């Protein structure tokens, strides 16, 4: 039975089990905060990766435009750079006055060469593709086909995470509109200036993104855990001090009333 002096103290102060209620509320607030921050971390990590993919796309686009504005460029024939069998041009292959064999690199062939170099050095994979490719190997895969169809409906870019396990990848694709220099090679396909004739897809492994997200989430979990412990301990200490002072006050008042 609770002594009369103690019964004068409100139960939420007198009984420590009531202190668990604000503790649970505080834990729920931190869990919600942690989940929200985790989602934000994942979103930001994906956005950073996508921005890199967009930058790569625009750099390739500028490089292609420069090539097309010069009507193609000539480079020496090497084991790595052979004449493009899909380029129909009367001066595709030339020989310099000192006997060096040169071959023309058009924008599409240059894109493939740069893509090969980027994949070997940076792990990023990008490729040129079209629903009506001149080169059969440029035919789209299933994801690219869906993206190309979306471009014809007016979409400006398509983003997705595809694959499972180590093959999981973040993919980005944007359209390639037909410009005047493009018609030198693609007019025979019936394209007109302004139409979408294909796109460039950029793929990068999702594992590094996931590792970065997990590291950031772990740091967020540690911070939230420390905040919970510090605030909970401080709150419990303050409640304990309040309880004792209240009991002392009630005892003093009771003693004075008795006197």
mmCIF file of C-alpha atoms in Angstrom:
data_model
loop_
_atom_site.group_PDB
_atom_site.id
_atom_site.type_symbol
_atom_site.label_atom_id
_atom_site.label_comp_id
_atom_site.label_asym_id
_atom_site.label_seq_id
_atom_site.Cartn_x
_atom_site.Cartn_y
_atom_site.Cartn_z
ATOM 1 C CA UNK A 1 0.000 0.000 0.000
ATOM 2 C CA UNK A 2 1.324 3.419 -0.968
ATOM 3 C CA UNK A 3 2.048 5.677 2.036
ATOM 4 C CA UNK A 4 -0.157 8.769 2.318
ATOM 5 C CA UNK A 5 2.805 11.055 1.657
ATOM 6 C CA UNK A 6 3.719 9.293 -1.546
ATOM 7 C CA UNK A 7 0.091 9.123 -2.736
ATOM 8 C CA UNK A 8 0.117 12.894 -2.962
ATOM 9 C CA UNK A 9 2.718 12.638 -5.741
ATOM 10 C CA UNK A 10 1.164 12.250 -9.230
ATOM 11 C CA UNK A 11 1.398 8.659 -10.432
ATOM 12 C CA UNK A 12 3.334 9.542 -13.648
ATOM 13 C CA UNK A 13 6.014 10.999 -11.377
ATOM 14 C CA UNK A 14 5.831 8.493 -8.551
ATOM 15 C CA UNK A 15 5.751 5.281 -10.654
ATOM 16 C CA UNK A 16 8.788 4.821 -12.874
ATOM 17 C CA UNK A 17 7.000 2.523 -15.285
ATOM 18 C CA UNK A 18 5.104 5.547 -16.561
ATOM 19 C CA UNK A 19 8.407 6.983 -17.694
ATOM 20 C CA UNK A 20 8.568 4.330 -20.386
ATOM 21 C CA UNK A 21 5.749 6.076 -22.282
ATOM 22 C CA UNK A 22 7.773 9.184 -23.302
ATOM 23 C CA UNK A 23 10.741 6.874 -23.849
ATOM 24 C CA UNK A 24 8.773 4.840 -26.396
ATOM 25 C CA UNK A 25 7.469 8.038 -28.031
ATOM 26 C CA UNK A 26 11.022 9.366 -28.299
ATOM 27 C CA UNK A 27 12.180 6.046 -29.804
ATOM 28 C CA UNK A 28 9.342 6.151 -32.364
ATOM 29 C CA UNK A 29 10.287 9.715 -33.358
ATOM 30 C CA UNK A 30 13.920 8.705 -33.888
ATOM 31 C CA UNK A 31 12.972 5.589 -35.863
ATOM 32 C CA UNK A 32 10.798 7.705 -38.167
ATOM 33 C CA UNK A 33 13.615 10.251 -38.506
ATOM 34 C CA UNK A 34 16.112 7.498 -39.304
ATOM 35 C CA UNK A 35 13.872 5.948 -41.960
ATOM 36 C CA UNK A 36 13.281 9.344 -43.552
ATOM 37 C CA UNK A 37 17.001 10.122 -43.574
ATOM 38 C CA UNK A 38 17.798 6.679 -45.004
ATOM 39 C CA UNK A 39 15.387 7.259 -47.885
ATOM 40 C CA UNK A 40 16.909 10.702 -48.464
ATOM 41 C CA UNK A 41 20.438 9.242 -48.469
ATOM 42 C CA UNK A 42 19.473 6.641 -51.070
ATOM 43 C CA UNK A 43 17.735 9.268 -53.203
ATOM 44 C CA UNK A 44 20.749 11.592 -53.089
ATOM 45 C CA UNK A 45 23.185 8.767 -53.930
ATOM 46 C CA UNK A 46 21.130 7.813 -56.970
ATOM 47 C CA UNK A 47 20.832 11.463 -58.015
ATOM 48 C CA UNK A 48 24.609 11.909 -57.828
ATOM 49 C CA UNK A 49 25.115 8.808 -59.990
ATOM 50 C CA UNK A 50 22.465 9.982 -62.443
ATOM 51 C CA UNK A 51 24.087 13.391 -62.699
ATOM 52 C CA UNK A 52 27.328 11.661 -63.635
ATOM 53 C CA UNK A 53 25.463 9.672 -66.308
ATOM 54 C CA UNK A 54 23.857 12.850 -67.645
ATOM 55 C CA UNK A 55 27.245 14.566 -67.812
ATOM 56 C CA UNK A 56 28.681 11.608 -69.710
ATOM 57 C CA UNK A 57 25.766 11.712 -72.149
ATOM 58 C CA UNK A 58 26.215 15.429 -72.803
ATOM 59 C CA UNK A 59 29.979 15.062 -73.277
ATOM 60 C CA UNK A 60 29.416 12.303 -75.831
ATOM 61 C CA UNK A 61 26.778 14.466 -77.509
ATOM 62 C CA UNK A 62 29.197 17.407 -77.773
ATOM 63 C CA UNK A 63 31.956 15.159 -79.100
ATOM 64 C CA UNK A 64 29.626 13.718 -81.736
ATOM 65 C CA UNK A 65 28.498 17.210 -82.735
ATOM 66 C CA UNK A 66 32.110 18.314 -83.159
ATOM 67 C CA UNK A 67 32.857 15.247 -85.295
ATOM 68 C CA UNK A 68 29.735 15.717 -87.401
ATOM 69 C CA UNK A 69 30.461 19.422 -87.928
ATOM 70 C CA UNK A 70 33.763 18.405 -89.601
ATOM 71 C CA UNK A 71 32.160 15.690 -91.701
ATOM 72 C CA UNK A 72 34.087 13.002 -89.818
ATOM 73 C CA UNK A 73 37.749 12.854 -88.852
ATOM 74 C CA UNK A 74 40.626 10.726 -90.124
ATOM 75 C CA UNK A 75 42.854 8.602 -87.907
ATOM 76 C CA UNK A 76 45.622 6.118 -88.755
ATOM 77 C CA UNK A 77 44.512 2.539 -89.264
ATOM 78 C CA UNK A 78 45.639 0.368 -86.341
ATOM 79 C CA UNK A 79 44.729 -3.091 -85.018
ATOM 80 C CA UNK A 80 42.374 -1.334 -82.587
ATOM 81 C CA UNK A 81 40.946 1.122 -85.136
ATOM 82 C CA UNK A 82 39.946 -0.590 -88.318
ATOM 83 C CA UNK A 83 37.879 0.893 -91.164
ATOM 84 C CA UNK A 84 34.171 1.039 -90.356
ATOM 85 C CA UNK A 85 32.421 -1.492 -92.622
ATOM 86 C CA UNK A 86 29.069 0.243 -92.062
ATOM 87 C CA UNK A 87 30.260 3.649 -93.248
ATOM 88 C CA UNK A 88 29.407 4.263 -96.885
ATOM 89 C CA UNK A 89 31.623 7.108 -98.009
ATOM 90 C CA UNK A 90 33.675 7.495 -101.161
ATOM 91 C CA UNK A 91 36.656 8.712 -99.151
ATOM 92 C CA UNK A 92 36.325 6.440 -96.173
ATOM 93 C CA UNK A 93 39.922 5.218 -96.589
ATOM 94 C CA UNK A 94 42.764 7.418 -97.780
ATOM 95 C CA UNK A 95 46.551 7.278 -97.843
ATOM 96 C CA UNK A 96 48.715 10.250 -96.921
ATOM 97 C CA UNK A 97 51.502 11.462 -99.179
ATOM 98 C CA UNK A 98 54.016 9.672 -96.998
ATOM 99 C CA UNK A 99 52.125 6.365 -97.189
ATOM 100 C CA UNK A 100 50.154 6.300 -93.901
ATOM 101 C CA UNK A 101 46.778 4.564 -94.226
ATOM 102 C CA UNK A 102 43.977 6.662 -92.735
ATOM 103 C CA UNK A 103 40.326 5.834 -92.162
ATOM 104 C CA UNK A 104 37.368 8.096 -91.517
ATOM 105 C CA UNK A 105 35.770 8.008 -88.066
ATOM 106 C CA UNK A 106 32.173 9.144 -88.178
ATOM 107 C CA UNK A 107 30.205 10.088 -85.015
ATOM 108 C CA UNK A 108 28.672 6.638 -84.522
ATOM 109 C CA UNK A 109 32.007 4.816 -84.865
ATOM 110 C CA UNK A 110 33.688 7.346 -82.594
ATOM 111 C CA UNK A 111 30.982 6.745 -79.970
ATOM 112 C CA UNK A 112 31.726 3.006 -80.020
ATOM 113 C CA UNK A 113 35.481 3.612 -79.669
ATOM 114 C CA UNK A 114 35.009 6.015 -76.753
ATOM 115 C CA UNK A 115 32.560 3.606 -75.119
ATOM 116 C CA UNK A 116 35.100 0.808 -75.309
ATOM 117 C CA UNK A 117 37.737 3.008 -73.687
ATOM 118 C CA UNK A 118 35.360 4.228 -70.959
ATOM 119 C CA UNK A 119 34.310 0.685 -70.066
ATOM 120 C CA UNK A 120 37.894 -0.538 -69.734
ATOM 121 C CA UNK A 121 39.098 2.464 -67.696
ATOM 122 C CA UNK A 122 36.102 3.623 -65.643
ATOM 123 C CA UNK A 123 33.679 0.708 -65.590
ATOM 124 C CA UNK A 124 30.941 2.863 -67.119
ATOM 125 C CA UNK A 125 29.141 1.368 -70.088
ATOM 126 C CA UNK A 126 27.418 3.480 -72.693
ATOM 127 C CA UNK A 127 26.266 2.568 -76.143
ATOM 128 C CA UNK A 128 24.498 3.981 -79.132
ATOM 129 C CA UNK A 129 21.303 2.217 -80.075
ATOM 130 C CA UNK A 130 18.306 2.685 -82.319
ATOM 131 C CA UNK A 131 15.082 0.999 -83.320
ATOM 132 C CA UNK A 132 16.409 1.136 -86.907
ATOM 133 C CA UNK A 133 20.155 0.607 -86.563
ATOM 134 C CA UNK A 134 22.529 0.503 -89.530
ATOM 135 C CA UNK A 135 24.865 -1.738 -87.550
ATOM 136 C CA UNK A 136 23.064 -4.869 -86.259
ATOM 137 C CA UNK A 137 25.054 -4.844 -83.002
ATOM 138 C CA UNK A 138 23.456 -1.463 -82.190
ATOM 139 C CA UNK A 139 20.033 -3.081 -81.853
ATOM 140 C CA UNK A 140 18.471 -2.253 -78.465
ATOM 141 C CA UNK A 141 18.002 -4.675 -75.599
ATOM 142 C CA UNK A 142 14.584 -4.960 -73.944
ATOM 143 C CA UNK A 143 15.115 -2.041 -71.548
ATOM 144 C CA UNK A 144 16.502 0.195 -74.293
ATOM 145 C CA UNK A 145 13.618 -0.710 -76.599
ATOM 146 C CA UNK A 146 11.110 0.471 -74.000
ATOM 147 C CA UNK A 147 13.119 3.685 -73.539
ATOM 148 C CA UNK A 148 13.314 4.358 -77.274
ATOM 149 C CA UNK A 149 9.569 3.880 -77.588
ATOM 150 C CA UNK A 150 9.088 6.369 -74.735
ATOM 151 C CA UNK A 151 11.281 8.910 -76.556
ATOM 152 C CA UNK A 152 8.994 8.735 -79.561
ATOM 153 C CA UNK A 153 6.154 9.686 -77.224
ATOM 154 C CA UNK A 154 8.079 12.753 -76.054
ATOM 155 C CA UNK A 155 9.981 11.525 -72.981
ATOM 156 C CA UNK A 156 13.268 13.385 -72.405
ATOM 157 C CA UNK A 157 15.072 10.664 -70.438
ATOM 158 C CA UNK A 158 14.476 7.241 -68.917
ATOM 159 C CA UNK A 159 16.039 5.974 -65.677
ATOM 160 C CA UNK A 160 15.903 2.554 -64.061
ATOM 161 C CA UNK A 161 17.653 0.040 -61.810
ATOM 162 C CA UNK A 162 17.774 -3.367 -63.490
ATOM 163 C CA UNK A 163 19.319 -6.753 -62.881
ATOM 164 C CA UNK A 164 20.045 -8.764 -59.753
ATOM 165 C CA UNK A 165 23.132 -9.391 -57.639
ATOM 166 C CA UNK A 166 26.442 -8.347 -59.163
ATOM 167 C CA UNK A 167 24.671 -7.604 -62.453
ATOM 168 C CA UNK A 168 22.440 -4.978 -60.858
ATOM 169 C CA UNK A 169 22.960 -1.648 -62.626
ATOM 170 C CA UNK A 170 21.683 1.898 -62.699
ATOM 171 C CA UNK A 171 20.683 2.764 -66.252
ATOM 172 C CA UNK A 172 20.110 6.124 -67.890
ATOM 173 C CA UNK A 173 19.124 6.856 -71.454
ATOM 174 C CA UNK A 174 18.365 10.014 -73.415
ATOM 175 C CA UNK A 175 17.371 10.499 -77.068
ATOM 176 C CA UNK A 176 19.491 11.521 -80.041
ATOM 177 C CA UNK A 177 17.608 13.940 -82.296
ATOM 178 C CA UNK A 178 18.395 14.135 -85.989
ATOM 179 C CA UNK A 179 20.450 17.180 -86.941
ATOM 180 C CA UNK A 180 21.489 18.393 -90.390
ATOM 181 C CA UNK A 181 24.940 16.728 -90.325
ATOM 182 C CA UNK A 182 23.297 13.414 -89.366
ATOM 183 C CA UNK A 183 21.540 13.215 -92.719
ATOM 184 C CA UNK A 184 24.825 12.507 -94.496
ATOM 185 C CA UNK A 185 24.614 8.948 -93.157
ATOM 186 C CA UNK A 186 20.966 8.567 -92.160
ATOM 187 C CA UNK A 187 18.968 10.309 -94.878
ATOM 188 C CA UNK A 188 18.618 6.981 -96.696
ATOM 189 C CA UNK A 189 16.723 5.650 -93.646
ATOM 190 C CA UNK A 190 14.040 8.276 -94.106
ATOM 191 C CA UNK A 191 14.880 10.413 -91.060
ATOM 192 C CA UNK A 192 14.120 14.130 -90.967
ATOM 193 C CA UNK A 193 15.723 16.897 -88.913
ATOM 194 C CA UNK A 194 14.282 16.959 -85.387
ATOM 195 C CA UNK A 195 13.133 13.343 -85.303
ATOM 196 C CA UNK A 196 14.434 10.878 -82.744
ATOM 197 C CA UNK A 197 16.673 8.382 -84.500
ATOM 198 C CA UNK A 198 18.013 6.615 -81.437
ATOM 199 C CA UNK A 199 19.563 7.202 -78.066
ATOM 200 C CA UNK A 200 22.630 6.744 -75.905
ATOM 201 C CA UNK A 201 22.247 4.533 -72.861
ATOM 202 C CA UNK A 202 24.620 4.776 -69.906
ATOM 203 C CA UNK A 203 24.938 1.907 -67.416
ATOM 204 C CA UNK A 204 26.965 1.748 -64.238
ATOM 205 C CA UNK A 205 27.240 -0.937 -61.591
ATOM 206 C CA UNK A 206 24.841 -0.426 -58.700
ATOM 207 C CA UNK A 207 27.124 -2.108 -56.133
ATOM 208 C CA UNK A 208 29.305 1.006 -55.500
ATOM 209 C CA UNK A 209 26.172 3.101 -55.045
ATOM 210 C CA UNK A 210 24.783 0.528 -52.610
ATOM 211 C CA UNK A 211 28.034 0.478 -50.637
ATOM 212 C CA UNK A 212 28.012 4.255 -50.353
ATOM 213 C CA UNK A 213 24.381 4.192 -49.229
ATOM 214 C CA UNK A 214 25.044 1.500 -46.621
ATOM 215 C CA UNK A 215 28.018 3.417 -45.199
ATOM 216 C CA UNK A 216 25.956 6.609 -44.920
ATOM 217 C CA UNK A 217 22.996 4.734 -43.403
ATOM 218 C CA UNK A 218 25.278 3.131 -40.810
ATOM 219 C CA UNK A 219 26.595 6.562 -39.825
ATOM 220 C CA UNK A 220 23.037 7.855 -39.558
ATOM 221 C CA UNK A 221 22.069 4.847 -37.400
ATOM 222 C CA UNK A 222 25.026 5.503 -35.088
ATOM 223 C CA UNK A 223 24.127 9.178 -34.727
ATOM 224 C CA UNK A 224 20.462 8.394 -34.034
ATOM 225 C CA UNK A 225 21.447 5.720 -31.521
ATOM 226 C CA UNK A 226 23.736 8.094 -29.646
ATOM 227 C CA UNK A 227 21.079 10.798 -29.607
ATOM 228 C CA UNK A 228 18.537 8.315 -28.233
ATOM 229 C CA UNK A 229 20.866 7.132 -25.464
ATOM 230 C CA UNK A 230 21.954 10.635 -24.424
ATOM 231 C CA UNK A 231 18.449 12.136 -24.416
ATOM 232 C CA UNK A 232 16.901 9.066 -22.766
ATOM 233 C CA UNK A 233 19.548 9.000 -20.031
ATOM 234 C CA UNK A 234 19.260 12.735 -19.438
ATOM 235 C CA UNK A 235 15.451 12.569 -19.369
ATOM 236 C CA UNK A 236 15.458 9.626 -16.956
ATOM 237 C CA UNK A 237 17.902 11.458 -14.675
ATOM 238 C CA UNK A 238 15.765 14.607 -14.646
ATOM 239 C CA UNK A 239 12.621 12.618 -13.877
ATOM 240 C CA UNK A 240 14.404 10.803 -11.053
ATOM 241 C CA UNK A 241 15.535 14.139 -9.583
ATOM 242 C CA UNK A 242 12.000 15.515 -9.928
ATOM 243 C CA UNK A 243 10.548 12.434 -8.227
ATOM 244 C CA UNK A 244 12.906 12.670 -5.279
ATOM 245 C CA UNK A 245 12.407 16.405 -4.814
ATOM 246 C CA UNK A 246 8.642 15.982 -4.992
ATOM 247 C CA UNK A 247 8.706 13.191 -2.411
ATOM 248 C CA UNK A 248 10.910 15.314 -0.177
ATOM 249 C CA UNK A 249 8.539 18.257 -0.567
ATOM 250 C CA UNK A 250 5.487 16.136 0.228
ATOM 251 C CA UNK A 251 7.297 14.700 3.289
ATOM 252 C CA UNK A 252 8.202 18.179 4.520
ATOM 253 C CA UNK A 253 4.651 19.461 4.036
ATOM 254 C CA UNK A 254 3.307 16.408 5.894
ATOM 255 C CA UNK A 255 5.717 16.973 8.776
ATOM 256 C CA UNK A 256 4.675 20.633 9.026
ATOM 257 C CA UNK A 257 0.995 19.712 9.013
ATOM 258 C CA UNK A 258 1.586 17.190 11.805
ATOM 259 C CA UNK A 259 3.432 19.791 13.843
#
